[in-house]
Amino acid sequence: VPEIAKRFDAIVAGVDWSGGGANGQSHTALWIWGVHRSSGLHRMELETLYFKIYPENNPMSSDIVAHIIKACAHYQVNMVLGDAGGGALANNHLQQAFGTARARQVQYRAMASSAAGRPSFYWNKNDRYMAEKTTMIDHFLIYVKNGGVRYPISSQMSETFRHMLSVYEDMSPNGQKIWKRTPGEPDDALHAQVFGWIAANVVLGNAMFTQEIA
């Protein structure tokens, strides 16, 4: 792995913790990206180094948390970003393992919050990043569409693609575009990728991901 690390400008990870509920509808997912700086369209390129969708839906399973810590340590990640929505306790375990500089958490928020003049992404000056869900998913999927990422061969990606295709565009009651999940279908692997992509932008200091507010 030290040799792998030399190939990249950074290595990052994203974790979407399961929200529990019925089996098959929510999973914990881990995605580890190798990051190359780029002067082209994307400013960076991401290569999939490792990913796993855990079959158990208990986000605090000791086996799952231990495996994620082991995987992130193995790849020497510069930052692992975990979902704060249902994983605050699990994220604490990551911070105990890697410290608060390398292990942080992010919370999705509704786009309506932008009406208060807040940026689409910022640090809350306390314990987490706040990110507009629609904006983050929009930017990530455009990034994927434009060839910014490298995935494994398609035969290894069937379950991941199922997660990615379970989300669809809809309109909120006030006329804003939102992303929704198809009922009964998981989408966790998508969010793990988004969180890892956010971590890469933070580590490289890319525009939009350096905002802080009081």
PDB file of C-alpha atoms in Angstrom:
ATOM      1  CA  VAL A   1       0.000   0.000   0.000  1.00  0.00           C
ATOM      2  CA  PRO A   2       2.789   2.570   0.586  1.00  0.00           C
ATOM      3  CA  GLU A   3       3.622   2.125  -3.109  1.00  0.00           C
ATOM      4  CA  ILE A   4      -0.029   2.675  -4.050  1.00  0.00           C
ATOM      5  CA  ALA A   5      -0.116   5.871  -1.994  1.00  0.00           C
ATOM      6  CA  LYS A   6       2.807   7.264  -3.997  1.00  0.00           C
ATOM      7  CA  ARG A   7       0.711   7.091  -7.173  1.00  0.00           C
ATOM      8  CA  PHE A   8      -1.828   9.607  -5.875  1.00  0.00           C
ATOM      9  CA  ASP A   9      -1.950  13.135  -4.534  1.00  0.00           C
ATOM     10  CA  ALA A  10      -4.390  11.953  -1.856  1.00  0.00           C
ATOM     11  CA  ILE A  11      -6.443   8.951  -0.821  1.00  0.00           C
ATOM     12  CA  VAL A  12      -9.895   9.539   0.636  1.00  0.00           C
ATOM     13  CA  ALA A  13     -12.898   7.532   1.772  1.00  0.00           C
ATOM     14  CA  GLY A  14     -16.631   8.043   2.122  1.00  0.00           C
ATOM     15  CA  VAL A  15     -18.954   6.078   4.393  1.00  0.00           C
ATOM     16  CA  ASP A  16     -22.733   6.024   4.257  1.00  0.00           C
ATOM     17  CA  TRP A  17     -24.003   4.376   7.423  1.00  0.00           C
ATOM     18  CA  SER A  18     -27.133   2.266   7.249  1.00  0.00           C
ATOM     19  CA  GLY A  19     -30.267   3.830   8.638  1.00  0.00           C
ATOM     20  CA  GLY A  20     -31.464   0.405   9.755  1.00  0.00           C
ATOM     21  CA  GLY A  21     -34.979  -0.588   8.802  1.00  0.00           C
ATOM     22  CA  ALA A  22     -35.999  -3.450   6.566  1.00  0.00           C
ATOM     23  CA  ASN A  23     -33.300  -5.694   5.175  1.00  0.00           C
ATOM     24  CA  GLY A  24     -32.252  -4.855   1.652  1.00  0.00           C
ATOM     25  CA  GLN A  25     -33.389  -1.233   1.809  1.00  0.00           C
ATOM     26  CA  SER A  26     -30.468   0.310   3.684  1.00  0.00           C
ATOM     27  CA  HIS A  27     -26.847  -0.729   3.970  1.00  0.00           C
ATOM     28  CA  THR A  28     -23.572   0.642   5.199  1.00  0.00           C
ATOM     29  CA  ALA A  29     -21.297   1.362   2.237  1.00  0.00           C
ATOM     30  CA  LEU A  30     -17.595   2.271   2.046  1.00  0.00           C
ATOM     31  CA  TRP A  31     -15.831   3.820  -0.961  1.00  0.00           C
ATOM     32  CA  ILE A  32     -12.105   4.591  -1.174  1.00  0.00           C
ATOM     33  CA  TRP A  33     -10.824   6.873  -3.938  1.00  0.00           C
ATOM     34  CA  GLY A  34      -7.301   7.539  -5.135  1.00  0.00           C
ATOM     35  CA  VAL A  35      -7.052  11.213  -6.113  1.00  0.00           C
ATOM     36  CA  HIS A  36      -4.977  12.756  -8.907  1.00  0.00           C
ATOM     37  CA  ARG A  37      -4.689  16.513  -9.273  1.00  0.00           C
ATOM     38  CA  SER A  38      -5.615  17.657 -12.760  1.00  0.00           C
ATOM     39  CA  SER A  39      -5.367  20.916 -14.665  1.00  0.00           C
ATOM     40  CA  GLY A  40      -8.217  19.898 -16.941  1.00  0.00           C
ATOM     41  CA  LEU A  41     -11.980  20.088 -16.693  1.00  0.00           C
ATOM     42  CA  HIS A  42     -12.314  18.286 -13.353  1.00  0.00           C
ATOM     43  CA  ARG A  43      -9.317  19.697 -11.421  1.00  0.00           C
ATOM     44  CA  MET A  44      -8.918  16.159 -10.145  1.00  0.00           C
ATOM     45  CA  GLU A  45      -9.478  12.577 -11.224  1.00  0.00           C
ATOM     46  CA  LEU A  46     -10.686   9.769  -8.966  1.00  0.00           C
ATOM     47  CA  GLU A  47      -9.807   6.103  -9.203  1.00  0.00           C
ATOM     48  CA  THR A  48     -11.669   3.426  -7.264  1.00  0.00           C
ATOM     49  CA  LEU A  49      -9.225   1.654  -4.971  1.00  0.00           C
ATOM     50  CA  TYR A  50     -11.690  -0.282  -2.829  1.00  0.00           C
ATOM     51  CA  PHE A  51     -15.402  -0.436  -2.096  1.00  0.00           C
ATOM     52  CA  LYS A  52     -17.733  -2.598  -0.063  1.00  0.00           C
ATOM     53  CA  ILE A  53     -21.475  -2.720   0.510  1.00  0.00           C
ATOM     54  CA  TYR A  54     -22.064  -4.451   3.828  1.00  0.00           C
ATOM     55  CA  PRO A  55     -25.000  -6.867   3.881  1.00  0.00           C
ATOM     56  CA  GLU A  56     -25.863  -6.255   7.525  1.00  0.00           C
ATOM     57  CA  ASN A  57     -28.042  -3.186   8.122  1.00  0.00           C
ATOM     58  CA  ASN A  58     -26.949  -2.413  11.698  1.00  0.00           C
ATOM     59  CA  PRO A  59     -24.785   0.714  11.337  1.00  0.00           C
ATOM     60  CA  MET A  60     -23.103   0.102  14.693  1.00  0.00           C
ATOM     61  CA  SER A  61     -22.072  -3.495  14.060  1.00  0.00           C
ATOM     62  CA  SER A  62     -18.640  -3.803  15.639  1.00  0.00           C
ATOM     63  CA  ASP A  63     -17.498  -5.986  12.749  1.00  0.00           C
ATOM     64  CA  ILE A  64     -18.470  -3.349  10.174  1.00  0.00           C
ATOM     65  CA  VAL A  65     -16.859  -0.445  12.036  1.00  0.00           C
ATOM     66  CA  ALA A  66     -13.698  -2.465  12.637  1.00  0.00           C
ATOM     67  CA  HIS A  67     -13.510  -3.472   8.981  1.00  0.00           C
ATOM     68  CA  ILE A  68     -13.922   0.127   7.792  1.00  0.00           C
ATOM     69  CA  ILE A  69     -11.189   1.296  10.161  1.00  0.00           C
ATOM     70  CA  LYS A  70      -8.917  -1.496   8.953  1.00  0.00           C
ATOM     71  CA  ALA A  71      -9.567  -0.695   5.277  1.00  0.00           C
ATOM     72  CA  CYS A  72      -8.967   3.036   5.732  1.00  0.00           C
ATOM     73  CA  ALA A  73      -5.765   2.357   7.675  1.00  0.00           C
ATOM     74  CA  HIS A  74      -4.618  -0.118   5.021  1.00  0.00           C
ATOM     75  CA  TYR A  75      -4.991   2.478   2.276  1.00  0.00           C
ATOM     76  CA  GLN A  76      -3.603   5.259   4.478  1.00  0.00           C
ATOM     77  CA  VAL A  77      -6.484   7.605   3.742  1.00  0.00           C
ATOM     78  CA  ASN A  78      -5.870  11.316   4.165  1.00  0.00           C
ATOM     79  CA  MET A  79      -9.511  11.834   5.072  1.00  0.00           C
ATOM     80  CA  VAL A  80     -12.541   9.640   5.681  1.00  0.00           C
ATOM     81  CA  LEU A  81     -15.879  11.427   5.607  1.00  0.00           C
ATOM     82  CA  GLY A  82     -18.851   9.714   7.237  1.00  0.00           C
ATOM     83  CA  ASP A  83     -22.566  10.430   7.057  1.00  0.00           C
ATOM     84  CA  ALA A  84     -23.688  12.317  10.150  1.00  0.00           C
ATOM     85  CA  GLY A  85     -27.378  11.648   9.528  1.00  0.00           C
ATOM     86  CA  GLY A  86     -27.479   8.259  11.221  1.00  0.00           C
ATOM     87  CA  GLY A  87     -23.852   7.590  11.986  1.00  0.00           C
ATOM     88  CA  ALA A  88     -22.729  10.076  14.630  1.00  0.00           C
ATOM     89  CA  LEU A  89     -21.701   7.326  17.055  1.00  0.00           C
ATOM     90  CA  ALA A  90     -19.983   5.295  14.354  1.00  0.00           C
ATOM     91  CA  ASN A  91     -18.149   8.429  13.183  1.00  0.00           C
ATOM     92  CA  ASN A  92     -16.858   8.856  16.733  1.00  0.00           C
ATOM     93  CA  HIS A  93     -15.141   5.480  16.392  1.00  0.00           C
ATOM     94  CA  LEU A  94     -13.493   6.645  13.166  1.00  0.00           C
ATOM     95  CA  GLN A  95     -12.295   9.806  14.901  1.00  0.00           C
ATOM     96  CA  GLN A  96     -10.878   7.800  17.767  1.00  0.00           C
ATOM     97  CA  ALA A  97      -8.940   5.730  15.251  1.00  0.00           C
ATOM     98  CA  PHE A  98      -7.727   8.522  12.947  1.00  0.00           C
ATOM     99  CA  GLY A  99      -8.189  11.808  14.800  1.00  0.00           C
ATOM    100  CA  THR A 100     -10.592  14.623  13.980  1.00  0.00           C
ATOM    101  CA  ALA A 101      -8.393  16.038  11.213  1.00  0.00           C
ATOM    102  CA  ARG A 102      -8.569  12.813   9.179  1.00  0.00           C
ATOM    103  CA  ALA A 103     -12.024  11.562  10.171  1.00  0.00           C
ATOM    104  CA  ARG A 104     -14.890  14.007   9.803  1.00  0.00           C
ATOM    105  CA  GLN A 105     -18.608  13.886   9.165  1.00  0.00           C
ATOM    106  CA  VAL A 106     -21.004  15.524   6.749  1.00  0.00           C
ATOM    107  CA  GLN A 107     -24.724  16.158   7.012  1.00  0.00           C
ATOM    108  CA  TYR A 108     -26.999  16.590   4.022  1.00  0.00           C
ATOM    109  CA  ARG A 109     -29.389  19.516   4.195  1.00  0.00           C
ATOM    110  CA  ALA A 110     -32.238  20.741   2.030  1.00  0.00           C
ATOM    111  CA  MET A 111     -31.586  23.274  -0.713  1.00  0.00           C
ATOM    112  CA  ALA A 112     -34.136  25.594   0.887  1.00  0.00           C
ATOM    113  CA  SER A 113     -31.490  26.516   3.465  1.00  0.00           C
ATOM    114  CA  SER A 114     -29.724  28.521   0.752  1.00  0.00           C
ATOM    115  CA  ALA A 115     -32.416  31.139   1.122  1.00  0.00           C
ATOM    116  CA  ALA A 116     -30.687  32.175   4.344  1.00  0.00           C
ATOM    117  CA  GLY A 117     -27.609  33.131   2.333  1.00  0.00           C
ATOM    118  CA  ARG A 118     -25.553  30.110   3.319  1.00  0.00           C
ATOM    119  CA  PRO A 119     -23.249  28.461   0.792  1.00  0.00           C
ATOM    120  CA  SER A 120     -24.065  25.012  -0.534  1.00  0.00           C
ATOM    121  CA  PHE A 121     -21.171  23.563   1.467  1.00  0.00           C
ATOM    122  CA  TYR A 122     -19.605  24.785   4.710  1.00  0.00           C
ATOM    123  CA  TRP A 123     -18.127  23.755   8.072  1.00  0.00           C
ATOM    124  CA  ASN A 124     -20.507  24.448  10.941  1.00  0.00           C
ATOM    125  CA  LYS A 125     -17.641  25.535  13.237  1.00  0.00           C
ATOM    126  CA  ASN A 126     -18.445  22.651  15.543  1.00  0.00           C
ATOM    127  CA  ASP A 127     -18.422  19.034  14.418  1.00  0.00           C
ATOM    128  CA  ARG A 128     -19.495  18.582  10.790  1.00  0.00           C
ATOM    129  CA  TYR A 129     -19.727  19.807   7.244  1.00  0.00           C
ATOM    130  CA  MET A 130     -23.150  20.844   6.001  1.00  0.00           C
ATOM    131  CA  ALA A 131     -23.875  20.063   2.354  1.00  0.00           C
ATOM    132  CA  GLU A 132     -26.905  20.634   0.155  1.00  0.00           C
ATOM    133  CA  LYS A 133     -27.951  17.172  -0.909  1.00  0.00           C
ATOM    134  CA  THR A 134     -29.282  18.103  -4.347  1.00  0.00           C
ATOM    135  CA  THR A 135     -26.266  20.266  -5.213  1.00  0.00           C
ATOM    136  CA  MET A 136     -23.742  17.634  -4.121  1.00  0.00           C
ATOM    137  CA  ILE A 137     -25.434  14.793  -6.011  1.00  0.00           C
ATOM    138  CA  ASP A 138     -25.869  17.008  -9.088  1.00  0.00           C
ATOM    139  CA  HIS A 139     -22.185  17.964  -9.154  1.00  0.00           C
ATOM    140  CA  PHE A 140     -20.988  14.437  -8.504  1.00  0.00           C
ATOM    141  CA  LEU A 141     -23.119  12.818 -11.205  1.00  0.00           C
ATOM    142  CA  ILE A 142     -22.068  15.453 -13.739  1.00  0.00           C
ATOM    143  CA  TYR A 143     -18.476  14.746 -12.711  1.00  0.00           C
ATOM    144  CA  VAL A 144     -19.046  11.026 -13.330  1.00  0.00           C
ATOM    145  CA  LYS A 145     -20.779  11.700 -16.658  1.00  0.00           C
ATOM    146  CA  ASN A 146     -17.826  13.809 -17.795  1.00  0.00           C
ATOM    147  CA  GLY A 147     -15.375  10.989 -17.116  1.00  0.00           C
ATOM    148  CA  GLY A 148     -13.877  12.181 -13.847  1.00  0.00           C
ATOM    149  CA  VAL A 149     -13.848   8.738 -12.205  1.00  0.00           C
ATOM    150  CA  ARG A 150     -12.507   5.289 -12.925  1.00  0.00           C
ATOM    151  CA  TYR A 151     -14.600   2.330 -11.825  1.00  0.00           C
ATOM    152  CA  PRO A 152     -13.767  -1.393 -11.738  1.00  0.00           C
ATOM    153  CA  ILE A 153     -14.964  -3.662 -14.524  1.00  0.00           C
ATOM    154  CA  SER A 154     -18.741  -3.677 -14.951  1.00  0.00           C
ATOM    155  CA  SER A 155     -19.128  -7.232 -13.631  1.00  0.00           C
ATOM    156  CA  GLN A 156     -17.996  -5.983 -10.219  1.00  0.00           C
ATOM    157  CA  MET A 157     -20.259  -2.952 -10.285  1.00  0.00           C
ATOM    158  CA  SER A 158     -23.760  -4.404 -10.723  1.00  0.00           C
ATOM    159  CA  GLU A 159     -24.837  -3.835  -7.121  1.00  0.00           C
ATOM    160  CA  THR A 160     -23.275  -0.359  -7.054  1.00  0.00           C
ATOM    161  CA  PHE A 161     -25.009   0.644 -10.282  1.00  0.00           C
ATOM    162  CA  ARG A 162     -28.284  -0.599  -8.800  1.00  0.00           C
ATOM    163  CA  HIS A 163     -27.762   1.796  -5.877  1.00  0.00           C
ATOM    164  CA  MET A 164     -26.891   4.675  -8.211  1.00  0.00           C
ATOM    165  CA  LEU A 165     -29.890   4.096 -10.448  1.00  0.00           C
ATOM    166  CA  SER A 166     -32.322   3.949  -7.531  1.00  0.00           C
ATOM    167  CA  VAL A 167     -32.308   7.748  -7.202  1.00  0.00           C
ATOM    168  CA  TYR A 168     -34.323   9.960  -9.493  1.00  0.00           C
ATOM    169  CA  GLU A 169     -35.116  13.653  -9.968  1.00  0.00           C
ATOM    170  CA  ASP A 170     -38.359  15.053  -8.611  1.00  0.00           C
ATOM    171  CA  MET A 171     -39.809  18.411  -7.617  1.00  0.00           C
ATOM    172  CA  SER A 172     -40.501  19.546  -4.071  1.00  0.00           C
ATOM    173  CA  PRO A 173     -43.839  21.215  -3.199  1.00  0.00           C
ATOM    174  CA  ASN A 174     -42.162  24.635  -3.554  1.00  0.00           C
ATOM    175  CA  GLY A 175     -40.898  23.807  -7.036  1.00  0.00           C
ATOM    176  CA  GLN A 176     -37.270  22.957  -6.260  1.00  0.00           C
ATOM    177  CA  LYS A 177     -35.489  20.030  -7.854  1.00  0.00           C
ATOM    178  CA  ILE A 178     -34.739  17.234  -5.382  1.00  0.00           C
ATOM    179  CA  TRP A 179     -33.316  13.727  -5.526  1.00  0.00           C
ATOM    180  CA  LYS A 180     -35.500  10.894  -4.241  1.00  0.00           C
ATOM    181  CA  ARG A 181     -34.845   7.216  -3.660  1.00  0.00           C
ATOM    182  CA  THR A 182     -37.068   4.597  -5.256  1.00  0.00           C
ATOM    183  CA  PRO A 183     -39.055   3.019  -2.388  1.00  0.00           C
ATOM    184  CA  GLY A 184     -37.607  -0.323  -1.337  1.00  0.00           C
ATOM    185  CA  GLU A 185     -34.326   0.214  -3.205  1.00  0.00           C
ATOM    186  CA  PRO A 186     -30.995   1.060  -1.507  1.00  0.00           C
ATOM    187  CA  ASP A 187     -28.868   4.039  -2.561  1.00  0.00           C
ATOM    188  CA  ASP A 188     -26.053   3.868  -0.010  1.00  0.00           C
ATOM    189  CA  ALA A 189     -23.196   3.130  -2.434  1.00  0.00           C
ATOM    190  CA  LEU A 190     -24.005   6.350  -4.287  1.00  0.00           C
ATOM    191  CA  HIS A 191     -23.795   8.448  -1.130  1.00  0.00           C
ATOM    192  CA  ALA A 192     -20.560   6.788  -0.040  1.00  0.00           C
ATOM    193  CA  GLN A 193     -19.076   7.865  -3.386  1.00  0.00           C
ATOM    194  CA  VAL A 194     -20.427  11.401  -2.978  1.00  0.00           C
ATOM    195  CA  PHE A 195     -18.959  11.697   0.522  1.00  0.00           C
ATOM    196  CA  GLY A 196     -15.594  10.443  -0.732  1.00  0.00           C
ATOM    197  CA  TRP A 197     -15.738  12.915  -3.626  1.00  0.00           C
ATOM    198  CA  ILE A 198     -16.456  15.705  -1.125  1.00  0.00           C
ATOM    199  CA  ALA A 199     -13.485  14.589   0.972  1.00  0.00           C
ATOM    200  CA  ALA A 200     -11.255  14.738  -2.112  1.00  0.00           C
ATOM    201  CA  ASN A 201     -12.391  18.288  -2.857  1.00  0.00           C
ATOM    202  CA  VAL A 202     -11.777  19.322   0.741  1.00  0.00           C
ATOM    203  CA  VAL A 203      -8.302  17.777   0.854  1.00  0.00           C
ATOM    204  CA  LEU A 204      -7.288  19.454  -2.428  1.00  0.00           C
ATOM    205  CA  GLY A 205      -8.880  22.760  -1.406  1.00  0.00           C
ATOM    206  CA  ASN A 206     -11.052  23.007  -4.499  1.00  0.00           C
ATOM    207  CA  ALA A 207     -13.446  25.917  -4.948  1.00  0.00           C
ATOM    208  CA  MET A 208     -16.830  25.645  -3.178  1.00  0.00           C
ATOM    209  CA  PHE A 209     -15.325  23.266  -0.589  1.00  0.00           C
ATOM    210  CA  THR A 210     -13.387  25.823   1.452  1.00  0.00           C
ATOM    211  CA  GLN A 211     -16.361  27.778   2.786  1.00  0.00           C
ATOM    212  CA  GLU A 212     -16.646  28.453   6.506  1.00  0.00           C
ATOM    213  CA  ILE A 213     -19.294  30.440   8.342  1.00  0.00           C
ATOM    214  CA  ALA A 214     -19.603  31.566  11.929  1.00  0.00           C
TER     215      ALA A 214
END
